Amino acid sequence: MTNTLPIIMLLIISNLLFFFSQLSTAIDTITQFQSLDDGNTLVSNDGTFELGFFTPGSSTNRYVGIWYKNIPKRRIVWVANRDNPIKDNTSNSTMLIMSNDGNLEILTNNNQTLVWSTNITTQSLSTTSSHVAQLLDNGNFVIKANNNTDQQSNNFLWQGFDFPCDTLLPDMKLGWDLKTGLNRQLTSWKNWDDPSSGDFTWAIVLRSNPEIVLKKGSVEIHRSGPWNGVGFSGAPAVTVTQIVETKFVNNTNEVYYTYSLVNKSNVSITYLNQTLEKRQRITWIPEDNDWRVYEEVPRDDCDAYNPCGPYGKCIPNESPICQCLEGFEPKSPQNWDTFNWTQGCVRKGEETWNCGVNDGFGTFSSLKLPETTHAWVDGNMTLENCKNKCLENCSCMAYSNLDVRGDGSGCSIWFGDLIGLKQVSSVQQDLYVRMDASTVDPNGDVSGGNKNNHTLVIAITVPLVIVLLLVVIVFYVYKRKRKQRGVEDKSENINLPEKKDEDEQDFELPFFNLSTIIDATNDFSNDNKLGEGGFGPVYKGTLVLDRREIAVKRLSGSSKQGTREFKNEVILCSKLQHRNLVKVLGCCIQGEEKMLIYEYMPNRSLDSFLFDQAQKKLLDWSKRFNIICGIARGLIYLHQDSRLRIIHRDLKPSNILLDNDMNPKISDFGLAKICGDDQVEGNTNRVVGTHGYMAPEYAIDGLFSIKSDVFSFGILLLEIVSGRKNKGLSYPSDKHNLVGHAWRLWKEGNSKELIEDCFGDSYILSEALRCIQVGLLCLQHHPNDRPNMVSVLAMLTNETVLAQPKEPGFVIQMVSTERESTTENLISSSINEVTISLLDVR
Ligand SMILES: *[C@@H]1O[C@H](CO)[C@@H](O)[C@H](O)[C@H]1NC(C)=O
Ligand SMILES: *[C@@H]1O[C@H](CO)[C@@H](O)[C@H](O)[C@H]1NC(C)=O
Ligand SMILES: *[C@@H]1O[C@H](CO)[C@@H](O)[C@H](O)[C@H]1NC(C)=O
Ligand SMILES: *[C@@H]1O[C@H](CO)[C@@H](O)[C@H](O)[C@H]1NC(C)=O
Ligand SMILES: *[C@@H]1O[C@H](CO)[C@@H](O)[C@H](O)[C@H]1NC(C)=O
Ligand SMILES: *[C@@H]1O[C@H](CO)[C@@H](O)[C@H](O)[C@H]1NC(C)=O
Ligand SMILES: *[C@@H]1O[C@H](CO)[C@@H](O)[C@H](O)[C@H]1NC(C)=O
Ligand SMILES: *[C@@H]1O[C@H](CO)[C@@H](O)[C@H](O)[C@H]1NC(C)=O
Ligand SMILES: *[C@@H]1O[C@H](CO)[C@@H](O)[C@H](O)[C@H]1NC(C)=O
Ligand SMILES: *[C@@H]1O[C@H](CO)[C@@H](O)[C@H](O)[C@H]1NC(C)=O
Ligand SMILES: *[C@@H]1O[C@H](CO)[C@@H](O)[C@H](O)[C@H]1NC(C)=O
Ligand SMILES: *[C@@H]1O[C@H](CO)[C@@H](O)[C@H](O)[C@H]1NC(C)=O
């Protein structure tokens, strides 16, 4: 007896302890007729997940949701009433209850208003007497029979995992229950503070060979590629630290995708982001106390649904990104060359290709497999039978193994055009594409295609290299001999350009469709306008197809040329390629519209830096000196190195564009020619240029030569060194423009005063003074006194003694407060034949 009392005492104490622990630990279940008030939460048994009421971001609505309890940067992983928010945030009688019929309901206004319900039919509930709602350790919120203690059971009456929101948690299934027709798909939040269903979705598309497809509205954005037993065909190589394992199940009962954590202590989820239009895998990094993006889809332009059209292969980071499969050629070369890939490619010799006669298969590796809408599969067929099966039907275009594990197994067959091909280096799956056997060697290699056949490659290259070496040696010996004999090899130099001409005959400048340009520039909207140049407005645009940024110059109706001549001129100009010239990408001619398409320079033009109090600080002395020399090099190329001999005629800071590294690129070169303001075309009476930059002989007499460009360069030089505009600013002591001011300071020996204030001491005085002196030399009144651009560059970069400048030429002054604008004065005097001869346009 004496022994029992302590035992009873112990039992009572332990019971008490148990009771208290029950009270202190949070609950994970709601039983029938119980409720969860706003302010209280459920916590899963292991403390991972928490369910309760929340208000997202700046919203005033309240929702019931689930989040990771111990992660400070809260992410809502599931929302019960995403499309039925609790609007009245003042009501303090909001609650989640389990009603007497076993449904979970959200009620407000003292049980008056039903906001949300699980809507299970009472019929399915009545079979069990009592139910509970429980938040499981994996984040699944379920309704189940009271006596069901299984966490993974399929016998839930209802489960949150069947109604995913924007997040796929580990162990959650994405896909179909074929028995009930339930399709579990992810749907993004509308916004970061609005959980209601957006239009960005991720779902399995049921086909004989299913894929998971990202959609925006009804537009497919990305497809995973078919599952190949190891992963999805379009997925990149498995990352080194694999924290999740993915699984794809396809059988008669269900088709789904799921993933599980390799180590349950990690937190990693996949969710949809409507704003980015991306699916992201994010992982919680405790050390950073933040989420980190591990994977993002789409990854690149090639992840688009059908980036290159039929039989086109998309190669990320390649330019252009699309190529035809080996053995195929663009269906419309013209569209293809303007980066319109929609029509894709066709078999070479498609017209004469006769199905069933002489058919073979080309082997393609490292490809994301084609879209599977018209595919057929058999899990047990051998590859040989698969091939025969494909040969039987003329609309079968390709086959491959279904499963790549081991030696590969099963058969997958594609009917109709193959679309959505992308080069993915990690894919270890060969695709066999039907083509004429004559273009395929016995190994399945397409001529000019795969390089698996090393012996063949060696057999061809070795003799080729030897022959090339011989040719080089013979040529070298020959040249030396001629030099020794003292023969200047002039004839060669003269012939060279002509030969080149013939080579370049087939050079095709891309011609853009007007509609492409309209799409790219949003119909020339004012928001896209970058500025107004001498020959018309310039717009920024983004090509819809490859998202390339372009600048479009819409030439005002000034061009007097015919379309043909215009085309020829543009082609010639597009051949002018130099580091310091803006690249001409193409042109667009349609009806009255004539446009030039340039590469887009994100840093805009020099004037936006030079004359802006804040921006000018970004241009330190070394950058400015680099810009000066770059412009000089570009001009040298235009004036004498290119085959065209271009006089720019409108050199000024707004025509100097800057690339990402602040390298200068001259724009608008050759435009005067293109637009027909040029004595070759006989239109001799228009002076194109900008007051304040024009040489006196040009402004007054309409005489232009490379020396008038040198004059403009001189002004540019002074502006860059001083950071001041030639005009627009007044120099009270001089009643002059910048040139007059600089000249006065020079005469007084005070040139240092001209140098930009914002440099402080961080510039090289001798270099800056040299620039000023060279600038003044360029500005001398008589064209013959001015150096040419080659001398200018030499003077800038060498420590030679410079000549003393004479008084600068008269610079045209505009009275009043006129804006810097291009003037097209009508000047009747005739123009001298100063222009260096222009190449005839054939
Ligand atoms: C309810 O919403 C109003 C704005 O509609 C807001 O001012 C107020 O702070 C909110 N109250 C609570 C308790 O969230
Ligand atoms: C809200 O709660 C306060 C006290 O907390 C109570 O006085 C008030 O009656 C409640 N309002 C409603 C609508 O239940
Ligand atoms: C609302 O319903 C819950 C659960 O049925 C009950 O506990 C609560 O008293 C009810 N409240 C009112 C105001 O009727
Ligand atoms: C439940 O059914 C009601 C009425 O049919 C409907 O308005 C509501 O949206 C349904 N709720 C859910 C979560 O499906
Ligand atoms: C739960 O109870 C019901 C009826 O009360 C019974 O049919 C069922 O077998 C029980 N389930 C378990 C897992 O004990
Ligand atoms: C989507 O991504 C943006 C940018 O990273 C982020 O600001 C936003 O919160 C994300 N949206 C959601 C719903 O997580
Ligand atoms: C998916 O399962 C269905 C039904 O079992 C089968 O017909 C089909 O071939 C399977 N597809 C793949 C790709 O395994
Ligand atoms: C998971 O991580 C924990 C913490 O680092 C470690 O103790 C455990 O061994 C890991 N489990 C597995 C299966 O790797
Ligand atoms: C996964 O968890 C383990 C243990 O907590 C940790 O050491 C590791 O860094 C985690 N991995 C990632 C990718 O977060
Ligand atoms: C493939 O073969 C296995 C074993 O022979 C068989 O059980 C299975 O049903 C076959 N599958 C198909 C799709 O024919
Ligand atoms: C070839 O396959 C297509 C697509 O499955 C089918 O519509 C067509 O009837 C087949 N043709 C022959 C001759 O079997
Ligand atoms: C691309 O070419 C197709 C076929 O010619 C045409 O329908 C489509 O409008 C073009 N797309 C663009 C953006 O120019």
mmCIF file of C-alpha atoms in Angstrom, residues 3-259:
data_model
loop_
_atom_site.group_PDB
_atom_site.id
_atom_site.type_symbol
_atom_site.label_atom_id
_atom_site.label_comp_id
_atom_site.label_asym_id
_atom_site.label_seq_id
_atom_site.Cartn_x
_atom_site.Cartn_y
_atom_site.Cartn_z
ATOM 1 C CA ASN A 3 4.167 1.927 -2.510
ATOM 2 C CA THR A 4 1.026 2.894 -4.425
ATOM 3 C CA LEU A 5 0.627 6.405 -3.055
ATOM 4 C CA PRO A 6 3.763 7.833 -4.710
ATOM 5 C CA ILE A 7 2.764 6.154 -7.927
ATOM 6 C CA ILE A 8 -0.673 7.744 -7.830
ATOM 7 C CA MET A 9 0.936 11.068 -6.992
ATOM 8 C CA LEU A 10 3.265 10.657 -9.935
ATOM 9 C CA LEU A 11 0.384 9.807 -12.232
ATOM 10 C CA ILE A 12 -1.518 12.886 -11.131
ATOM 11 C CA ILE A 13 1.519 15.081 -11.617
ATOM 12 C CA SER A 14 2.304 13.653 -15.015
ATOM 13 C CA ASN A 15 -1.324 14.084 -16.012
ATOM 14 C CA LEU A 16 -1.177 17.664 -14.897
ATOM 15 C CA LEU A 17 2.016 18.178 -16.843
ATOM 16 C CA PHE A 18 0.408 16.626 -19.883
ATOM 17 C CA PHE A 19 -2.562 18.899 -19.473
ATOM 18 C CA PHE A 20 -0.365 21.972 -19.296
ATOM 19 C CA SER A 21 1.719 20.976 -22.238
ATOM 20 C CA GLN A 22 -1.468 20.548 -24.223
ATOM 21 C CA LEU A 23 -2.406 24.061 -23.382
ATOM 22 C CA SER A 24 0.952 25.571 -24.147
ATOM 23 C CA THR A 25 1.613 23.881 -27.486
ATOM 24 C CA ALA A 26 -0.376 25.180 -30.388
ATOM 25 C CA ILE A 27 -3.079 23.002 -31.821
ATOM 26 C CA ASP A 28 -3.107 21.652 -35.362
ATOM 27 C CA THR A 29 -6.755 20.581 -35.579
ATOM 28 C CA ILE A 30 -10.210 22.024 -35.559
ATOM 29 C CA THR A 31 -12.908 19.616 -34.550
ATOM 30 C CA GLN A 32 -16.526 19.814 -35.492
ATOM 31 C CA PHE A 33 -18.397 22.795 -34.034
ATOM 32 C CA GLN A 34 -15.064 24.393 -33.160
ATOM 33 C CA SER A 35 -13.768 27.574 -34.654
ATOM 34 C CA LEU A 36 -10.540 29.449 -35.241
ATOM 35 C CA ASP A 37 -10.874 33.163 -34.630
ATOM 36 C CA ASP A 38 -8.986 35.847 -36.455
ATOM 37 C CA GLY A 39 -5.877 36.289 -34.328
ATOM 38 C CA ASN A 40 -5.421 32.618 -33.466
ATOM 39 C CA THR A 41 -3.506 30.134 -35.583
ATOM 40 C CA LEU A 42 -3.092 26.425 -36.144
ATOM 41 C CA VAL A 43 0.442 25.066 -36.110
ATOM 42 C CA SER A 44 1.401 21.757 -37.655
ATOM 43 C CA ASN A 45 2.524 19.058 -35.241
ATOM 44 C CA ASP A 46 6.246 19.486 -35.999
ATOM 45 C CA GLY A 47 5.992 23.278 -35.917
ATOM 46 C CA THR A 48 6.863 23.814 -39.591
ATOM 47 C CA PHE A 49 3.678 25.359 -40.898
ATOM 48 C CA GLU A 50 1.193 27.798 -39.457
ATOM 49 C CA LEU A 51 -2.338 28.556 -40.615
ATOM 50 C CA GLY A 52 -4.183 31.731 -39.791
ATOM 51 C CA PHE A 53 -5.598 35.007 -40.970
ATOM 52 C CA PHE A 54 -3.385 37.489 -42.765
ATOM 53 C CA THR A 55 -3.478 40.706 -44.781
ATOM 54 C CA PRO A 56 -1.102 40.760 -47.738
ATOM 55 C CA GLY A 57 1.017 43.827 -48.418
ATOM 56 C CA SER A 58 -0.910 47.054 -48.640
ATOM 57 C CA SER A 59 -4.233 45.320 -49.103
ATOM 58 C CA THR A 60 -7.051 45.777 -46.601
ATOM 59 C CA ASN A 61 -8.593 42.406 -47.303
ATOM 60 C CA ARG A 62 -8.121 39.471 -44.977
ATOM 61 C CA TYR A 63 -7.446 35.924 -46.013
ATOM 62 C CA VAL A 64 -6.890 32.541 -44.420
ATOM 63 C CA GLY A 65 -3.517 31.165 -45.433
ATOM 64 C CA ILE A 66 -0.577 28.950 -44.601
ATOM 65 C CA TRP A 67 3.060 29.971 -44.161
ATOM 66 C CA TYR A 68 6.323 28.608 -42.776
ATOM 67 C CA LYS A 69 6.124 29.335 -39.069
ATOM 68 C CA ASN A 70 9.830 29.796 -38.393
ATOM 69 C CA ILE A 71 10.819 31.805 -41.441
ATOM 70 C CA PRO A 72 10.924 35.509 -40.692
ATOM 71 C CA LYS A 73 10.474 36.584 -44.330
ATOM 72 C CA ARG A 74 6.945 35.297 -44.489
ATOM 73 C CA ARG A 75 5.789 33.736 -47.738
ATOM 74 C CA ILE A 76 2.198 32.680 -48.010
ATOM 75 C CA VAL A 77 2.291 29.233 -49.586
ATOM 76 C CA TRP A 78 -1.436 28.584 -49.701
ATOM 77 C CA VAL A 79 -4.579 30.700 -49.476
ATOM 78 C CA ALA A 80 -8.022 29.255 -48.737
ATOM 79 C CA ASN A 81 -10.199 32.108 -49.913
ATOM 80 C CA ARG A 82 -7.970 33.757 -52.516
ATOM 81 C CA ASP A 83 -10.921 34.700 -54.699
ATOM 82 C CA ASN A 84 -13.320 35.332 -51.800
ATOM 83 C CA PRO A 85 -11.567 37.869 -49.587
ATOM 84 C CA ILE A 86 -12.909 39.020 -46.257
ATOM 85 C CA LYS A 87 -13.612 42.612 -47.175
ATOM 86 C CA ASP A 88 -14.620 43.959 -43.774
ATOM 87 C CA ASN A 89 -11.397 44.222 -41.854
ATOM 88 C CA THR A 90 -13.066 45.865 -38.887
ATOM 89 C CA SER A 91 -15.258 42.949 -38.068
ATOM 90 C CA ASN A 92 -13.886 41.124 -35.073
ATOM 91 C CA SER A 93 -16.156 38.176 -35.362
ATOM 92 C CA THR A 94 -14.423 36.644 -38.395
ATOM 93 C CA MET A 95 -13.732 32.969 -37.929
ATOM 94 C CA LEU A 96 -12.865 29.742 -39.646
ATOM 95 C CA ILE A 97 -15.239 27.076 -38.424
ATOM 96 C CA MET A 98 -15.964 23.488 -39.090
ATOM 97 C CA SER A 99 -19.688 23.504 -39.605
ATOM 98 C CA ASN A 100 -21.968 20.779 -38.348
ATOM 99 C CA ASP A 101 -22.080 19.195 -41.806
ATOM 100 C CA GLY A 102 -18.286 18.802 -41.744
ATOM 101 C CA ASN A 103 -17.394 21.614 -44.142
ATOM 102 C CA LEU A 104 -14.790 24.236 -43.367
ATOM 103 C CA GLU A 105 -16.285 27.701 -43.624
ATOM 104 C CA ILE A 106 -15.168 31.271 -43.185
ATOM 105 C CA LEU A 107 -17.852 33.394 -41.584
ATOM 106 C CA THR A 108 -18.022 37.073 -40.722
ATOM 107 C CA ASN A 109 -20.501 39.422 -39.087
ATOM 108 C CA ASN A 110 -21.471 37.094 -36.262
ATOM 109 C CA ASN A 111 -21.994 34.075 -38.459
ATOM 110 C CA GLN A 112 -24.173 36.133 -40.789
ATOM 111 C CA THR A 113 -22.017 36.069 -43.924
ATOM 112 C CA LEU A 114 -20.500 32.987 -45.500
ATOM 113 C CA VAL A 115 -17.313 34.102 -47.229
ATOM 114 C CA TRP A 116 -15.899 30.766 -48.242
ATOM 115 C CA SER A 117 -16.652 27.086 -47.916
ATOM 116 C CA THR A 118 -14.954 23.841 -48.829
ATOM 117 C CA ASN A 119 -18.247 22.923 -50.505
ATOM 118 C CA ILE A 120 -18.014 19.179 -49.935
ATOM 119 C CA THR A 121 -21.310 17.547 -50.645
ATOM 120 C CA THR A 122 -22.911 16.294 -47.483
ATOM 121 C CA GLN A 123 -23.382 12.932 -49.114
ATOM 122 C CA SER A 124 -19.700 12.121 -49.006
ATOM 123 C CA LEU A 125 -19.477 13.413 -45.479
ATOM 124 C CA SER A 126 -22.376 11.513 -44.023
ATOM 125 C CA THR A 127 -20.558 8.167 -44.269
ATOM 126 C CA THR A 128 -18.319 9.047 -41.373
ATOM 127 C CA SER A 129 -19.741 10.210 -38.137
ATOM 128 C CA SER A 130 -17.268 12.894 -37.155
ATOM 129 C CA HIS A 131 -14.468 14.788 -38.852
ATOM 130 C CA VAL A 132 -11.607 17.044 -38.029
ATOM 131 C CA ALA A 133 -9.622 19.557 -40.012
ATOM 132 C CA GLN A 134 -5.892 19.238 -39.497
ATOM 133 C CA LEU A 135 -2.818 21.093 -40.661
ATOM 134 C CA LEU A 136 -0.322 18.362 -41.538
ATOM 135 C CA ASP A 137 3.468 18.557 -41.246
ATOM 136 C CA ASN A 138 3.853 18.940 -45.009
ATOM 137 C CA GLY A 139 1.615 21.989 -45.128
ATOM 138 C CA ASN A 140 -1.467 20.151 -46.339
ATOM 139 C CA PHE A 141 -4.652 21.332 -44.669
ATOM 140 C CA VAL A 142 -7.105 18.416 -44.722
ATOM 141 C CA ILE A 143 -10.565 17.326 -43.629
ATOM 142 C CA LYS A 144 -10.616 13.710 -42.556
ATOM 143 C CA ALA A 145 -12.369 11.210 -40.389
ATOM 144 C CA ASN A 146 -11.713 11.730 -36.719
ATOM 145 C CA ASN A 147 -10.066 8.329 -36.260
ATOM 146 C CA ASN A 148 -7.767 8.653 -39.295
ATOM 147 C CA THR A 149 -4.264 9.296 -37.994
ATOM 148 C CA ASP A 150 -2.435 8.738 -41.271
ATOM 149 C CA GLN A 151 -0.598 11.816 -42.527
ATOM 150 C CA GLN A 152 -0.274 10.646 -46.120
ATOM 151 C CA SER A 153 -3.597 8.944 -46.508
ATOM 152 C CA ASN A 154 -5.503 9.209 -49.716
ATOM 153 C CA ASN A 155 -8.684 9.014 -47.725
ATOM 154 C CA PHE A 156 -8.954 12.685 -47.016
ATOM 155 C CA LEU A 157 -12.422 14.071 -47.608
ATOM 156 C CA TRP A 158 -10.862 17.269 -48.757
ATOM 157 C CA GLN A 159 -7.286 18.587 -48.955
ATOM 158 C CA GLY A 160 -5.730 21.942 -49.647
ATOM 159 C CA PHE A 161 -3.130 20.249 -51.860
ATOM 160 C CA ASP A 162 -5.909 19.596 -54.362
ATOM 161 C CA PHE A 163 -6.420 23.342 -54.705
ATOM 162 C CA PRO A 164 -2.929 24.776 -55.147
ATOM 163 C CA CYS A 165 -2.399 28.518 -55.355
ATOM 164 C CA ASP A 166 0.837 29.938 -56.684
ATOM 165 C CA THR A 167 3.162 27.622 -54.771
ATOM 166 C CA LEU A 168 4.100 23.993 -55.223
ATOM 167 C CA LEU A 169 5.278 22.674 -51.870
ATOM 168 C CA PRO A 170 7.403 19.535 -51.576
ATOM 169 C CA ASP A 171 5.213 16.425 -51.945
ATOM 170 C CA MET A 172 2.415 18.395 -53.544
ATOM 171 C CA LYS A 173 1.238 16.988 -56.864
ATOM 172 C CA LEU A 174 0.945 19.108 -59.968
ATOM 173 C CA GLY A 175 -1.277 17.394 -62.484
ATOM 174 C CA TRP A 176 -4.240 15.178 -63.059
ATOM 175 C CA ASP A 177 -6.290 12.700 -61.139
ATOM 176 C CA LEU A 178 -7.718 10.931 -64.167
ATOM 177 C CA LYS A 179 -10.389 9.129 -62.119
ATOM 178 C CA THR A 180 -12.025 12.292 -60.822
ATOM 179 C CA GLY A 181 -10.884 14.661 -63.585
ATOM 180 C CA LEU A 182 -9.225 16.907 -61.015
ATOM 181 C CA ASN A 183 -6.498 19.064 -62.553
ATOM 182 C CA ARG A 184 -4.148 20.578 -60.005
ATOM 183 C CA GLN A 185 -2.409 23.578 -61.516
ATOM 184 C CA LEU A 186 -0.564 26.586 -60.175
ATOM 185 C CA THR A 187 -2.072 30.002 -60.741
ATOM 186 C CA SER A 188 -0.109 33.112 -59.871
ATOM 187 C CA TRP A 189 -1.261 35.840 -57.553
ATOM 188 C CA LYS A 190 -2.534 38.865 -59.449
ATOM 189 C CA ASN A 191 0.005 40.974 -57.647
ATOM 190 C CA TRP A 192 2.316 40.771 -54.684
ATOM 191 C CA ASP A 193 -0.456 42.103 -52.458
ATOM 192 C CA ASP A 194 -3.397 40.484 -54.188
ATOM 193 C CA PRO A 195 -3.671 36.693 -53.898
ATOM 194 C CA SER A 196 -6.618 36.422 -56.269
ATOM 195 C CA SER A 197 -6.054 34.282 -59.339
ATOM 196 C CA GLY A 198 -3.862 35.914 -61.955
ATOM 197 C CA ASP A 199 -3.622 34.729 -65.532
ATOM 198 C CA PHE A 200 -0.204 33.123 -65.295
ATOM 199 C CA THR A 201 -0.486 29.359 -64.904
ATOM 200 C CA TRP A 202 1.615 26.218 -64.812
ATOM 201 C CA ALA A 203 -0.114 22.972 -65.653
ATOM 202 C CA ILE A 204 0.358 19.551 -67.154
ATOM 203 C CA VAL A 205 -1.103 19.265 -70.613
ATOM 204 C CA LEU A 206 -2.531 15.793 -71.128
ATOM 205 C CA ARG A 207 -1.124 14.184 -74.230
ATOM 206 C CA SER A 208 0.237 10.792 -75.018
ATOM 207 C CA ASN A 209 3.547 12.352 -74.086
ATOM 208 C CA PRO A 210 2.640 14.995 -71.508
ATOM 209 C CA GLU A 211 4.496 18.248 -70.931
ATOM 210 C CA ILE A 212 4.180 20.958 -68.321
ATOM 211 C CA VAL A 213 3.306 24.270 -69.844
ATOM 212 C CA LEU A 214 3.566 27.811 -68.537
ATOM 213 C CA LYS A 215 0.842 30.042 -69.891
ATOM 214 C CA LYS A 216 -0.052 33.686 -69.732
ATOM 215 C CA GLY A 217 -3.755 33.739 -70.343
ATOM 216 C CA SER A 218 -4.181 31.346 -73.230
ATOM 217 C CA VAL A 219 -0.724 32.012 -74.666
ATOM 218 C CA GLU A 220 1.867 29.332 -74.090
ATOM 219 C CA ILE A 221 5.082 30.840 -72.802
ATOM 220 C CA HIS A 222 7.191 27.827 -72.078
ATOM 221 C CA ARG A 223 7.032 24.062 -72.245
ATOM 222 C CA SER A 224 9.117 21.674 -70.221
ATOM 223 C CA GLY A 225 9.741 19.223 -73.017
ATOM 224 C CA PRO A 226 8.702 15.603 -72.518
ATOM 225 C CA TRP A 227 9.911 13.613 -69.508
ATOM 226 C CA ASN A 228 12.709 11.240 -70.454
ATOM 227 C CA GLY A 229 12.891 9.110 -67.341
ATOM 228 C CA VAL A 230 15.501 11.326 -65.714
ATOM 229 C CA GLY A 231 14.207 14.822 -66.229
ATOM 230 C CA PHE A 232 12.361 17.069 -68.597
ATOM 231 C CA SER A 233 13.991 17.278 -71.988
ATOM 232 C CA GLY A 234 14.299 21.054 -71.872
ATOM 233 C CA ALA A 235 15.823 21.294 -68.408
ATOM 234 C CA PRO A 236 19.467 22.233 -68.033
ATOM 235 C CA ALA A 237 22.108 20.105 -66.378
ATOM 236 C CA VAL A 238 21.405 19.039 -62.827
ATOM 237 C CA THR A 239 22.917 21.505 -60.389
ATOM 238 C CA VAL A 240 25.768 20.359 -58.184
ATOM 239 C CA THR A 241 24.046 20.639 -54.862
ATOM 240 C CA GLN A 242 20.818 18.928 -55.509
ATOM 241 C CA ILE A 243 18.380 19.690 -52.764
ATOM 242 C CA VAL A 244 15.264 18.285 -54.392
ATOM 243 C CA GLU A 245 14.402 15.140 -56.285
ATOM 244 C CA THR A 246 11.805 15.392 -58.997
ATOM 245 C CA LYS A 247 9.395 12.699 -60.049
ATOM 246 C CA PHE A 248 7.007 12.334 -62.927
ATOM 247 C CA VAL A 249 4.218 9.771 -62.812
ATOM 248 C CA ASN A 250 2.157 8.720 -65.809
ATOM 249 C CA ASN A 251 -0.258 5.859 -65.524
ATOM 250 C CA THR A 252 -3.894 5.133 -66.109
ATOM 251 C CA ASN A 253 -4.922 6.711 -62.793
ATOM 252 C CA GLU A 254 -2.875 9.838 -62.639
ATOM 253 C CA VAL A 255 -0.395 12.046 -64.431
ATOM 254 C CA TYR A 256 1.541 14.298 -62.134
ATOM 255 C CA TYR A 257 4.798 15.974 -61.328
ATOM 256 C CA THR A 258 6.126 16.293 -57.828
ATOM 257 C CA TYR A 259 9.349 16.851 -55.988
#
